XYZ file of C-alpha atoms in Angstrom:
125
model
C -98.059 103.837 -115.814
C -98.023 100.648 -117.811
C -98.444 101.492 -121.478
C -100.055 98.249 -122.563
C -102.893 99.174 -124.873
C -105.898 97.029 -125.762
C -108.224 97.793 -128.604
C -111.889 96.880 -128.627
C -113.218 96.949 -132.140
C -116.758 97.083 -133.318
C -118.512 93.995 -134.564
C -116.906 92.236 -137.525
C -113.499 93.715 -136.568
C -114.159 97.085 -138.203
C -111.955 99.975 -137.150
C -114.729 102.556 -137.069
C -115.458 101.933 -133.373
C -112.009 101.503 -131.849
C -111.785 101.981 -128.093
C -108.257 102.115 -126.643
C -107.343 101.123 -123.076
C -104.262 101.535 -120.908
C -103.432 99.192 -118.009
C -103.456 101.331 -114.836
C -100.894 100.962 -112.039
C -102.095 98.982 -109.041
C -101.068 97.851 -105.562
C -102.262 94.937 -103.420
C -102.059 95.003 -99.624
C -102.857 92.001 -97.426
C -104.718 92.771 -94.231
C -105.645 90.137 -91.662
C -108.961 89.050 -93.131
C -108.876 90.685 -96.561
C -106.835 92.158 -99.376
C -106.974 95.760 -100.499
C -106.510 96.472 -104.198
C -105.757 100.075 -105.181
C -105.876 101.050 -108.851
C -104.809 104.464 -110.185
C -107.420 105.854 -112.578
C -107.038 109.631 -112.907
C -110.005 111.330 -114.519
C -112.407 108.449 -113.784
C -115.454 108.972 -111.604
C -118.027 106.577 -110.173
C -120.230 106.777 -113.264
C -117.333 105.809 -115.540
C -116.517 102.549 -113.727
C -117.471 99.021 -114.711
C -116.381 96.308 -112.268
C -117.349 92.676 -112.704
C -116.336 89.228 -111.460
C -116.748 86.125 -113.589
C -114.926 82.785 -113.381
C -112.513 84.118 -110.730
C -111.558 87.075 -112.925
C -111.973 90.611 -111.651
C -112.439 92.948 -114.615
C -112.143 96.715 -114.162
C -112.885 99.263 -116.884
C -112.640 102.989 -116.185
C -113.777 105.580 -118.706
C -112.496 109.095 -118.223
C -114.755 112.086 -118.112
C -112.399 114.633 -119.632
C -113.368 118.288 -119.757
C -114.316 119.708 -123.123
C -111.574 121.890 -124.615
C -112.429 124.996 -126.599
C -109.621 125.700 -129.019
C -106.770 123.742 -130.547
C -104.217 121.849 -128.513
C -100.786 123.383 -128.652
C -99.210 120.788 -126.320
C -100.644 117.781 -124.498
C -98.904 115.319 -122.175
C -101.883 113.625 -120.568
C -103.187 110.477 -122.185
C -106.735 110.252 -123.419
C -107.151 106.468 -123.358
C -109.506 104.813 -120.917
C -108.346 102.169 -118.429
C -108.786 98.396 -118.397
C -107.290 95.770 -116.103
C -108.112 92.125 -115.402
C -106.966 90.302 -112.267
C -107.149 86.579 -111.624
C -108.607 86.065 -108.160
C -107.450 83.390 -105.769
C -110.271 80.969 -104.882
C -109.852 82.028 -101.240
C -111.513 85.401 -102.045
C -115.203 85.673 -101.156
C -116.332 87.337 -104.408
C -119.857 87.945 -103.085
C -118.492 90.417 -100.505
C -116.154 92.534 -102.666
C -116.724 96.257 -102.173
C -115.335 99.276 -104.043
C -115.089 103.044 -103.855
C -113.228 105.700 -105.807
C -111.775 108.932 -104.480
C -109.471 111.392 -106.242
C -108.710 108.961 -109.063
C -107.806 106.036 -106.787
C -110.126 103.029 -106.984
C -109.992 100.967 -103.788
C -111.461 97.482 -103.659
C -111.756 95.374 -100.527
C -111.390 91.680 -101.308
C -112.429 89.713 -98.194
C -111.055 86.249 -97.577
C -113.560 83.428 -97.387
C -114.389 82.210 -93.875
C -112.833 78.787 -94.448
C -109.362 80.270 -95.116
C -109.309 82.797 -92.269
C -107.188 81.788 -89.304
C -109.182 80.988 -86.201
C -108.348 80.184 -82.613
C -109.377 76.937 -81.086
C -110.157 76.988 -77.397
C -109.090 74.091 -75.260
C -111.684 72.783 -72.826
């Protein structure tokens, strides 16, 4: 997992409301008429996702829903930070038709190609 960490601070730059993010691992697969983007976000469910597109940027934020722990940690290896990743989209992506679903901590987005960039066959008459 990429360990790049972003901090979102409260207004006026105060440190009282610091939110830390880790860049999740991702993969992109090209299919004939679309791309598939898979992003690893363990501990994130549908309610913890924020996905937006603005100015050809795809922004993904995933907030974990970690179980409450009764007691004191003796040892912990899992990270507690939430996830954040921004992708620059090629203009050939039809942003109005992007779809997403999450299953077992893997967010899968389908990024369809715009009609004008899809290959097409021309029939000869």
